[in-house]
Coordinates of C-alpha atoms and ligand atoms in Angstrom, one line a residue:
M20 CA 22.1 16.0 26.6
R21 CA 19.1 14.5 28.4
F22 CA 16.7 12.3 26.4
D23 CA 13.1 11.2 26.7
T24 CA 14.1 7.8 25.4
V25 CA 17.3 6.2 24.3
I26 CA 17.5 2.9 22.1
R27 CA 20.8 1.3 23.1
H28 CA 23.0 -1.2 21.2
G29 CA 20.9 -1.8 17.9
T30 CA 22.0 -2.0 14.4
V31 CA 20.5 1.0 12.6
V32 CA 19.5 0.4 9.0
T33 CA 18.7 3.2 6.5
A34 CA 18.1 3.0 2.8
S35 CA 21.8 3.7 2.1
D36 CA 23.7 2.6 5.5
T37 CA 23.8 0.0 8.2
F38 CA 25.7 0.9 11.3
K39 CA 25.8 0.4 15.0
S40 CA 24.6 3.4 16.9
D41 CA 22.3 4.3 19.8
I42 CA 19.6 6.7 19.2
G43 CA 18.5 9.7 21.4
I44 CA 15.0 10.7 21.1
R45 CA 13.4 14.0 22.5
D46 CA 9.9 15.5 22.0
G47 CA 9.3 12.7 19.4
R48 CA 12.3 13.4 17.3
I49 CA 15.6 11.8 17.1
V50 CA 18.2 14.2 18.2
A51 CA 21.2 11.9 18.5
L52 CA 22.9 9.2 16.8
A53 CA 26.1 8.1 18.8
A54 CA 27.5 5.4 20.9
E55 CA 26.8 5.0 24.7
L56 CA 23.8 7.6 25.1
T57 CA 22.7 6.8 28.5
D58 CA 21.0 10.1 30.1
A59 CA 17.3 9.2 29.4
D60 CA 13.9 8.7 31.3
E61 CA 13.6 5.5 29.4
I62 CA 16.2 2.9 27.9
I63 CA 15.3 0.5 25.4
D64 CA 17.9 -2.4 25.0
A65 CA 18.0 -3.2 21.2
T66 CA 20.7 -5.8 21.5
G67 CA 20.8 -8.3 18.5
L68 CA 17.9 -6.0 17.0
L69 CA 17.8 -4.1 13.7
V70 CA 16.6 -0.5 14.2
L71 CA 14.6 0.3 11.1
P72 CA 12.6 3.5 9.9
G73 CA 9.0 2.6 10.8
G74 CA 7.4 1.2 7.5
I75 CA 5.3 3.6 5.3
D76 CA 2.7 1.8 3.5
S77 CA 1.6 4.3 0.8
H78 CA -1.4 2.1 -0.5
V79 CA -4.0 1.0 1.8
H80 CA -7.7 0.9 1.9
L81 CA -9.6 1.9 5.1
D82 CA -13.3 2.3 5.7
Q83 CA -14.5 2.9 2.1
P84 CA -18.0 2.5 1.2
S85 CA -18.6 -0.2 -1.4
G86 CA -22.4 -0.2 -1.9
D87 CA -24.5 -3.6 -2.2
G88 CA -24.2 -4.1 1.5
I89 CA -20.6 -5.0 1.5
V90 CA -18.7 -3.6 4.3
M91 CA -14.8 -3.1 4.5
A92 CA -13.4 -5.2 7.4
D93 CA -11.0 -2.4 8.8
D94 CA -11.7 1.2 9.8
F95 CA -9.0 3.6 10.7
D96 CA -8.9 2.2 14.3
S97 CA -8.4 -1.5 13.5
G98 CA -6.4 -1.0 10.1
T99 CA -3.9 1.3 11.7
R100 CA -3.5 -0.9 14.7
S101 CA -2.8 -3.8 12.2
A102 CA -0.5 -1.4 10.3
A103 CA 1.6 -0.9 13.6
I104 CA 1.9 -4.6 14.5
G105 CA 3.5 -5.1 11.2
G106 CA 5.8 -2.6 11.8
N107 CA 4.4 0.6 10.2
T108 CA 4.1 4.0 11.5
T109 CA 2.7 5.7 8.6
V110 CA -0.1 4.7 6.1
M111 CA -1.4 6.6 3.2
A112 CA -5.3 5.9 2.7
F113 CA -7.6 6.7 0.0
C114 CA -10.4 9.2 0.0
I115 CA -13.0 8.4 -2.7
Q116 CA -14.8 11.2 -4.5
E117 CA -18.3 10.3 -5.2
K118 CA -19.8 11.3 -8.4
G119 CA -21.0 14.9 -8.1
Q120 CA -19.2 15.4 -4.7
S121 CA -16.7 18.2 -4.2
L122 CA -13.2 16.9 -3.0
R123 CA -13.6 19.1 0.1
E124 CA -16.7 17.3 1.0
A125 CA -15.1 13.7 0.5
L126 CA -12.2 14.9 2.6
K127 CA -14.4 16.0 5.4
I128 CA -15.9 12.6 5.5
Y129 CA -12.6 10.8 5.5
H130 CA -11.1 13.1 8.2
A131 CA -14.0 12.3 10.4
K132 CA -13.5 8.6 9.9
A133 CA -9.9 8.7 10.9
E134 CA -10.1 11.5 13.7
D135 CA -8.9 10.2 17.0
K136 CA -8.8 6.7 15.7
C137 CA -5.4 6.3 14.2
H138 CA -2.6 4.2 15.7
V139 CA -0.1 5.2 13.3
D140 CA 0.1 8.7 11.2
V141 CA -2.1 8.9 8.3
S142 CA -2.4 10.7 4.9
F143 CA -4.7 10.7 2.3
H144 CA -4.7 10.2 -1.6
M145 CA -7.7 11.7 -3.4
V146 CA -9.4 9.5 -5.8
I147 CA -10.8 11.5 -8.6
T148 CA -13.9 9.7 -10.1
D149 CA -15.5 13.0 -11.5
P150 CA -12.9 15.5 -12.8
T151 CA -15.2 18.4 -13.6
P152 CA -13.7 21.7 -14.6
E153 CA -14.4 22.9 -11.2
V154 CA -12.5 20.1 -9.5
L155 CA -9.6 20.2 -11.6
G156 CA -9.4 23.9 -12.1
Q157 CA -10.4 25.2 -8.6
E158 CA -10.2 22.3 -5.9
V159 CA -7.2 20.3 -6.8
P160 CA -4.8 23.6 -7.0
A161 CA -6.1 24.6 -3.5
L162 CA -5.9 21.0 -2.1
V163 CA -2.3 20.6 -3.3
E164 CA -1.5 24.0 -1.5
D165 CA -3.1 22.5 1.5
G166 CA -0.9 19.4 1.5
Y167 CA -3.1 16.9 -0.5
T168 CA -0.4 16.3 -3.2
S169 CA -1.3 13.0 -4.8
M170 CA -4.4 11.7 -6.7
K171 CA -5.4 8.2 -7.8
V172 CA -7.3 7.4 -11.1
F173 CA -8.8 4.2 -12.1
M174 CA -8.8 2.9 -15.6
T175 CA -11.3 -0.1 -14.5
Y176 CA -14.2 -0.3 -12.3
E177 CA -17.6 0.9 -13.5
G178 CA -18.5 4.1 -11.4
L179 CA -14.7 4.8 -10.7
R180 CA -13.0 4.4 -14.0
L181 CA -12.2 7.7 -16.2
R182 CA -12.0 7.8 -19.9
D183 CA -8.7 8.6 -21.6
D184 CA -9.6 12.4 -22.1
E185 CA -10.6 12.6 -18.4
I186 CA -7.2 11.1 -17.4
L187 CA -5.3 13.6 -19.7
A188 CA -7.1 16.5 -18.0
T189 CA -6.4 15.1 -14.5
L190 CA -2.7 14.6 -15.4
D191 CA -2.5 18.2 -17.0
T192 CA -3.8 19.4 -13.7
A193 CA -1.0 17.5 -11.8
R194 CA 1.6 19.1 -13.9
R195 CA 0.3 22.4 -13.4
T196 CA -0.2 22.0 -9.7
G197 CA 2.9 19.7 -8.9
A198 CA 0.6 16.8 -7.7
L199 CA 1.4 13.1 -8.4
V200 CA -1.1 10.8 -10.0
M201 CA -1.2 7.1 -9.2
V202 CA -2.9 4.9 -11.9
H203 CA -4.7 1.7 -11.7
C204 CA -3.9 0.0 -15.0
E205 CA -6.6 -2.5 -16.4
N206 CA -8.6 -2.1 -19.6
E207 CA -12.2 -1.9 -18.4
D208 CA -13.8 -2.6 -21.9
A209 CA -11.8 -5.6 -22.4
I210 CA -12.6 -7.0 -18.9
R211 CA -16.4 -6.4 -19.6
Y212 CA -16.3 -8.1 -22.8
L213 CA -14.6 -11.1 -21.1
I214 CA -17.0 -11.1 -18.3
G215 CA -19.8 -11.1 -20.9
R216 CA -18.3 -14.2 -22.7
H217 CA -17.7 -16.0 -19.4
E218 CA -21.4 -15.6 -18.5
E219 CA -22.6 -16.9 -21.7
E220 CA -20.2 -20.1 -21.1
G221 CA -21.6 -20.6 -17.6
K222 CA -18.3 -19.6 -15.9
F223 CA -19.0 -18.0 -12.5
A224 CA -16.6 -19.5 -10.1
P225 CA -14.0 -17.2 -8.2
K226 CA -11.3 -18.4 -10.5
F227 CA -12.7 -16.8 -13.5
H228 CA -12.0 -13.4 -11.7
A229 CA -8.4 -14.0 -13.0
T230 CA -9.2 -15.2 -16.5
T231 CA -11.3 -12.1 -17.1
R232 CA -8.6 -9.7 -16.1
P233 CA -5.6 -11.2 -18.2
V234 CA -2.2 -9.8 -18.3
A235 CA -2.7 -8.1 -21.8
A236 CA -5.5 -6.1 -20.2
E237 CA -3.0 -4.7 -17.6
R238 CA -0.1 -4.4 -20.0
E239 CA -2.2 -2.5 -22.4
A240 CA -3.6 -0.1 -19.9
T241 CA -0.1 0.5 -18.5
H242 CA 1.3 1.4 -21.9
R243 CA -1.7 3.7 -22.2
A244 CA -1.4 5.4 -18.9
L245 CA 2.4 5.9 -19.7
S246 CA 1.7 7.4 -23.0
L247 CA -1.0 9.7 -21.6
A248 CA 1.8 10.8 -19.0
E249 CA 4.1 11.3 -21.9
I250 CA 1.5 13.4 -23.9
V251 CA 1.2 15.7 -20.9
D252 CA 4.8 15.5 -19.8
V253 CA 4.2 14.7 -16.2
P254 CA 5.6 12.0 -14.0
I255 CA 3.1 9.2 -12.8
V256 CA 3.0 6.2 -10.4
I257 CA 2.1 2.7 -11.9
V258 CA 0.5 1.1 -8.9
H259 CA 0.1 -2.8 -8.0
V260 CA 2.0 -4.2 -10.9
S261 CA 1.4 -7.8 -11.2
N262 CA 3.7 -9.4 -13.9
R263 CA 6.6 -9.0 -16.3
E264 CA 4.9 -7.4 -19.3
A265 CA 3.4 -4.4 -17.4
M266 CA 6.9 -4.1 -15.6
E267 CA 8.7 -3.9 -19.0
E268 CA 6.4 -1.1 -20.1
I269 CA 7.7 1.0 -17.0
R270 CA 11.4 0.1 -17.9
R271 CA 10.9 1.3 -21.4
A272 CA 9.1 4.5 -20.5
R273 CA 12.1 5.2 -18.2
Q274 CA 14.5 4.5 -21.1
R275 CA 12.6 7.0 -23.1
G276 CA 13.3 9.6 -20.2
Q277 CA 9.9 9.6 -18.7
K278 CA 9.8 10.0 -14.8
I279 CA 8.0 7.1 -13.4
A280 CA 7.6 5.4 -10.1
G281 CA 6.5 1.6 -10.0
E282 CA 4.8 -0.4 -7.2
T283 CA 4.4 -4.0 -6.6
C284 CA 2.7 -5.7 -3.7
P285 CA 3.1 -9.1 -1.6
Q286 CA 0.4 -10.8 -3.3
Y287 CA 2.2 -10.7 -6.7
L288 CA 5.1 -12.3 -4.9
M289 CA 3.4 -14.8 -2.9
L290 CA 0.1 -16.0 -4.7
T291 CA -0.8 -17.2 -8.1
A292 CA -4.1 -17.4 -10.0
D293 CA -4.0 -21.1 -8.9
D294 CA -5.0 -19.8 -5.4
L295 CA -8.4 -18.5 -6.9
D296 CA -9.1 -22.1 -8.1
Q297 CA -10.0 -24.0 -5.0
D298 CA -13.1 -25.9 -3.6
A299 CA -15.9 -24.3 -1.7
L300 CA -15.6 -20.9 -2.9
E301 CA -12.2 -20.7 -0.8
G302 CA -10.6 -19.0 -4.0
A303 CA -12.8 -15.8 -3.2
K304 CA -10.2 -15.1 -0.3
Y305 CA -7.6 -14.4 -3.1
V306 CA -9.9 -12.0 -5.4
C307 CA -8.0 -8.8 -6.0
S308 CA -7.3 -6.8 -9.0
P309 CA -4.9 -7.0 -10.8
P310 CA -5.2 -10.8 -10.1
P311 CA -2.3 -12.8 -8.9
R312 CA -0.7 -14.6 -12.0
D313 CA 2.0 -17.2 -12.2
E314 CA 5.4 -18.4 -11.0
A315 CA 7.1 -16.6 -13.7
S316 CA 5.3 -13.2 -12.9
Q317 CA 6.3 -13.8 -9.2
D318 CA 10.0 -14.2 -10.4
A319 CA 9.5 -10.9 -12.5
C320 CA 8.3 -9.0 -9.6
W321 CA 11.2 -10.2 -7.5
E322 CA 13.5 -9.1 -10.2
G323 CA 11.9 -5.6 -10.6
L324 CA 12.3 -5.1 -6.8
E325 CA 16.1 -6.2 -7.1
Q326 CA 16.9 -4.0 -10.0
G327 CA 14.9 -0.9 -8.9
V328 CA 12.1 -1.0 -11.5
F329 CA 10.0 -0.9 -8.4
D330 CA 10.5 1.8 -6.1
L331 CA 7.5 1.0 -3.8
F332 CA 6.3 -2.2 -2.1
S333 CA 3.0 -1.5 -0.7
S334 CA 0.3 -3.9 0.7
D335 CA -2.9 -2.6 -1.3
H336 CA -4.4 -3.6 2.0
C337 CA -8.3 -3.8 1.0
P338 CA -9.8 -6.1 3.5
F339 CA -13.1 -7.9 3.5
R340 CA -14.3 -10.8 5.7
F341 CA -14.5 -14.0 3.9
D342 CA -17.3 -16.1 5.5
D343 CA -19.8 -13.1 5.8
P344 CA -22.7 -11.9 3.8
E345 CA -21.3 -8.5 4.1
G346 CA -17.9 -9.8 2.8
K347 CA -16.3 -12.0 0.2
L348 CA -19.1 -14.5 0.3
N349 CA -22.2 -12.4 -0.1
E350 CA -25.2 -13.9 -1.7
K351 CA -24.4 -12.6 -5.2
G352 CA -20.7 -13.2 -4.9
K353 CA -21.2 -16.8 -4.1
R354 CA -23.1 -17.2 -7.5
H355 CA -20.8 -14.9 -9.5
F356 CA -17.3 -13.8 -9.2
R357 CA -17.9 -10.4 -10.4
W358 CA -19.8 -9.6 -7.2
I359 CA -16.9 -10.7 -4.9
P360 CA -15.4 -7.5 -3.5
N361 CA -11.9 -7.1 -4.9
G362 CA -9.1 -6.8 -2.4
I363 CA -7.2 -8.8 0.3
P364 CA -5.8 -7.8 3.7
G365 CA -2.2 -7.3 4.0
V366 CA -1.0 -4.3 6.0
A367 CA 0.4 -6.3 8.7
T368 CA 2.1 -9.0 6.6
R369 CA 3.8 -6.6 4.1
L370 CA 7.0 -6.1 6.0
P371 CA 7.6 -9.5 7.6
I372 CA 6.8 -11.2 4.2
L373 CA 9.4 -9.2 2.4
F374 CA 11.9 -9.4 5.2
S375 CA 11.7 -13.0 5.2
E376 CA 11.1 -13.9 1.6
G377 CA 13.3 -11.1 0.5
V378 CA 16.1 -10.2 2.8
M379 CA 16.6 -13.6 4.4
R380 CA 16.6 -15.5 1.4
G381 CA 19.2 -13.2 -0.2
R382 CA 16.9 -11.6 -3.0
I383 CA 17.2 -8.0 -1.8
D384 CA 19.6 -6.6 0.8
L385 CA 18.6 -4.7 4.0
N386 CA 19.0 -1.2 2.6
T387 CA 16.9 -1.9 -0.4
F388 CA 14.2 -3.4 2.1
V389 CA 14.2 -0.1 3.9
A390 CA 14.2 1.8 0.5
V391 CA 11.1 0.1 -1.0
T392 CA 9.1 -0.2 2.3
A393 CA 9.6 3.3 3.8
T394 CA 12.1 5.7 2.4
N395 CA 11.1 5.8 -1.1
H396 CA 7.3 6.1 0.0
A397 CA 8.4 9.3 2.0
K398 CA 10.4 10.6 -1.0
L399 CA 7.7 10.0 -3.7
Y400 CA 4.8 11.3 -1.5
G401 CA 6.5 14.4 -0.1
L402 CA 7.1 13.4 3.6
Y403 CA 11.0 13.0 3.5
P404 CA 13.1 13.5 5.6
R405 CA 10.6 14.0 8.4
K406 CA 9.5 10.3 7.8
G407 CA 11.2 7.4 6.1
T408 CA 14.7 7.6 7.5
I409 CA 16.8 7.4 11.0
A410 CA 18.5 10.7 11.0
I411 CA 18.9 13.7 13.2
G412 CA 15.6 15.9 13.2
S413 CA 13.4 13.1 11.8
D414 CA 10.4 11.9 13.6
A415 CA 11.3 8.9 15.8
D416 CA 9.2 6.5 13.9
L417 CA 10.9 3.1 14.5
A418 CA 10.6 -0.5 14.2
L419 CA 12.7 -2.8 16.3
W420 CA 13.3 -6.0 14.4
D421 CA 14.3 -9.4 15.8
P422 CA 15.8 -11.0 12.7
E423 CA 16.0 -14.2 14.2
K424 CA 12.3 -14.6 15.4
R425 CA 10.6 -17.3 13.6
T426 CA 6.8 -17.1 13.2
T427 CA 4.3 -19.3 11.6
L428 CA 1.7 -16.7 10.3
T429 CA -1.9 -17.1 11.8
N430 CA -4.8 -14.7 11.4
D431 CA -4.9 -13.9 15.1
L432 CA -1.4 -12.4 15.0
L433 CA -2.5 -9.5 12.8
H434 CA -5.3 -7.5 14.7
H435 CA -7.1 -6.6 11.5
G436 CA -10.7 -6.9 11.1
A437 CA -10.5 -9.6 8.2
D438 CA -11.4 -13.3 9.5
Y439 CA -8.4 -14.5 7.4
T440 CA -4.9 -13.9 6.0
P441 CA -4.0 -15.1 2.5
Y442 CA -0.6 -16.3 4.1
E443 CA -2.1 -18.4 7.0
G444 CA 0.5 -21.0 7.8
L445 CA 3.5 -19.2 6.1
D446 CA 6.6 -19.6 8.0
I447 CA 8.2 -16.2 8.4
Q448 CA 11.9 -15.3 9.8
G449 CA 12.1 -11.9 11.3
W450 CA 9.4 -9.8 13.1
P451 CA 9.0 -6.2 14.3
T452 CA 8.9 -6.8 18.2
R453 CA 8.7 -3.2 19.2
V454 CA 7.4 -0.2 17.1
L455 CA 7.7 3.5 18.2
L456 CA 5.7 6.3 16.9
R457 CA 7.2 9.7 17.4
G458 CA 9.1 8.3 20.2
R459 CA 6.0 6.6 22.0
T460 CA 6.0 2.7 22.0
I461 CA 2.9 1.7 20.3
V462 CA 3.7 -2.0 19.8
K463 CA 5.6 -4.1 22.5
D464 CA 6.4 -7.7 22.2
G465 CA 4.5 -8.0 19.0
K466 CA 1.3 -6.8 20.7
P467 CA -0.6 -3.5 20.9
A468 CA 1.2 -1.5 23.7
E469 CA -0.7 -1.5 27.0
S470 CA -2.3 1.9 26.6
D471 CA -3.4 1.2 23.0
T472 CA -4.3 5.0 22.9
P473 CA -4.7 6.1 19.1
T474 CA -1.8 8.8 18.9
G475 CA -1.6 8.9 15.1
T476 CA -1.8 12.1 13.5
Y477 CA -2.9 13.3 10.1
L478 CA 0.1 14.3 7.8
P479 CA 0.0 17.1 5.2
R480 CA 2.5 16.4 2.6
G481 CA 4.9 18.4 0.3
K482 CA 5.5 17.7 -3.4
S483 CA 6.9 14.3 -4.6
A484 CA 10.8 14.1 -5.1
L485 CA 9.7 12.9 -8.9
I486 CA 8.5 16.5 -9.6
R487 CA 11.2 19.0 -10.1
Ligands
LIG18 O1 -8.3 -5.5 -5.7 C1 -7.9 -4.5 -5.2 N1 -6.7 -4.1 -5.5 N2 -8.6 -3.7 -4.4 C2 -8.3 -2.4 -4.0 C3 -8.7 -1.3 -5.0 C4 -7.5 -1.0 -5.9 O2 -7.8 -1.2 -7.1 O3 -6.5 -0.7 -5.4
LIG19 ZN1 27.3 0.4 24.8
LIG20 ZN1 -6.0 -0.3 -7.8
LIG21 ZN1 -5.5 -0.4 -4.1

C-alpha cells in the first residue's frame, strides 16, 4: 500500500494502550498501524517521540461579544492557531443565543465568525439564554438532528443565567432529543448578595472576585443541577469544577446511579485565590469563574483526575488582554472587580501543563492523559471514533510529543491574542513539537507550519456516549 504520509518509529499512545508502531496515512485518515511502513510521499521520523491523538478541547470561548466595550482577545483565527500550538486538533466553542434570538440566527453568526479561519477542526455548543417554547420545542430538536448535539446553561451571570424551571425545561428537551447539557454551577443570588455586602464595606479589589464566589455557592449549585437532572432523568456535564465539595457531589450522584460527566481545568490545578491578591491590579489576570481556590482544592482536583471523577480536562480558554481598556483593566474594572471580564487564556497550555505536572510527576499515567484530554471529549460529545483516538479509519489528527523537551513558558510561545499567560515562567517538561490535522502538518518545531493556511473544518456531531 502506498501512503501520503508515514510516521515512523514513534510510540503510539491511546486511552487504553501504549505501543511501538508506524502510522500510515492516506486521504487524511489513518489507514495502517504496523511496523516498517515505508512507501510514502512524506516520511516523518518520530524516533524518541510519543504519538498522541490530537488534543480535543471541548470548552473554549472564541470571539464572543461581551458588551461594555470589552473585546475577547482571540477570534477563530488566533484562538485555533494557539490551540494547534498546544497540541490540539479539535476545539468546541460556544455559540451564544442572545435574548429573543433564534438559535439558527445565532449559529449563522458564529459560523460566519469561524468560516475559513480555523486552524483546527471546530464544533459548537449552543448556549441557551432564552428557552422559549419555540426554541425548546421546535429549534433544538431540529438542530440536534443537524449535529448540534450539546447545549450549555448558566446558573450565574445576569443576562445568561436561567431559573430552575427554565433549566428543567431545557433538560427535558435534552432528554427527548438526545442532546447533552453542560451546566455552569454557581448560585447567582448568593453571589449578588455577597457583592452587595462587599460594596457596603468598600471592597473592590480583584481579590474580592474570589470571596464573592465561595465554594458553598458552587457546591450548592452543583447539587441543585444534579438534582434537576435527576428529576428529569437525563445525563449532564458539570463543567469547570474547582474544589472537593463540588467534586464530591458528582461522586455521590454517580453512586445514586446518575449518568454524569465531570470536567476540571488547568487553573484549578495550578492557581489559587492568592494569585488574585496582588499589587497593581495584577490579580485581574486570574479572574475567572469559578475562581481558583486553595492548595487543598488543587489536591482534590488532581485526585478527581486520578480516580476518574473527572472525565474531561478542558481549558475554559476565555482570553482577555490584561493591560488594555478593552480587557481586564477597563476603566470600570480598575475600580470594581465585578467589571473585570471573567476568564483566562489557556488553550495552548492545557496539554503541556497536564503532561508535565501530571504525567511527568507520576500523578496520572499516559493513557489517562490521552483519555481526559482527547478520547473522552470525543466520546462524550459525539465525535468518536472519527476523533480522539489512533485507529484505522480515524482522522489522522496527531500530536508528536517530545517527552524530554524542557520549556519555560512565556507568552510569546503561545500565539494567542492575550498579552499574558497566567503560567508565565512555569518550567514544563514535554512539548508537542509537531501537530497534524487530517494528515497535514499544521505545527512544526513548535511553530505554525510555513503555509499557516486555515484548513480546519466544522464538525457536526453525533449523540453522546452518555446517552443510551
Ligand atoms: O470565567 C470564565 N470561566 N469565563 C468563561 C465563561 C464560563 O463560565 O465558562
Ligand atoms: Zn523501523
Ligand atoms: Zn462556565
Ligand atoms: Zn467557559
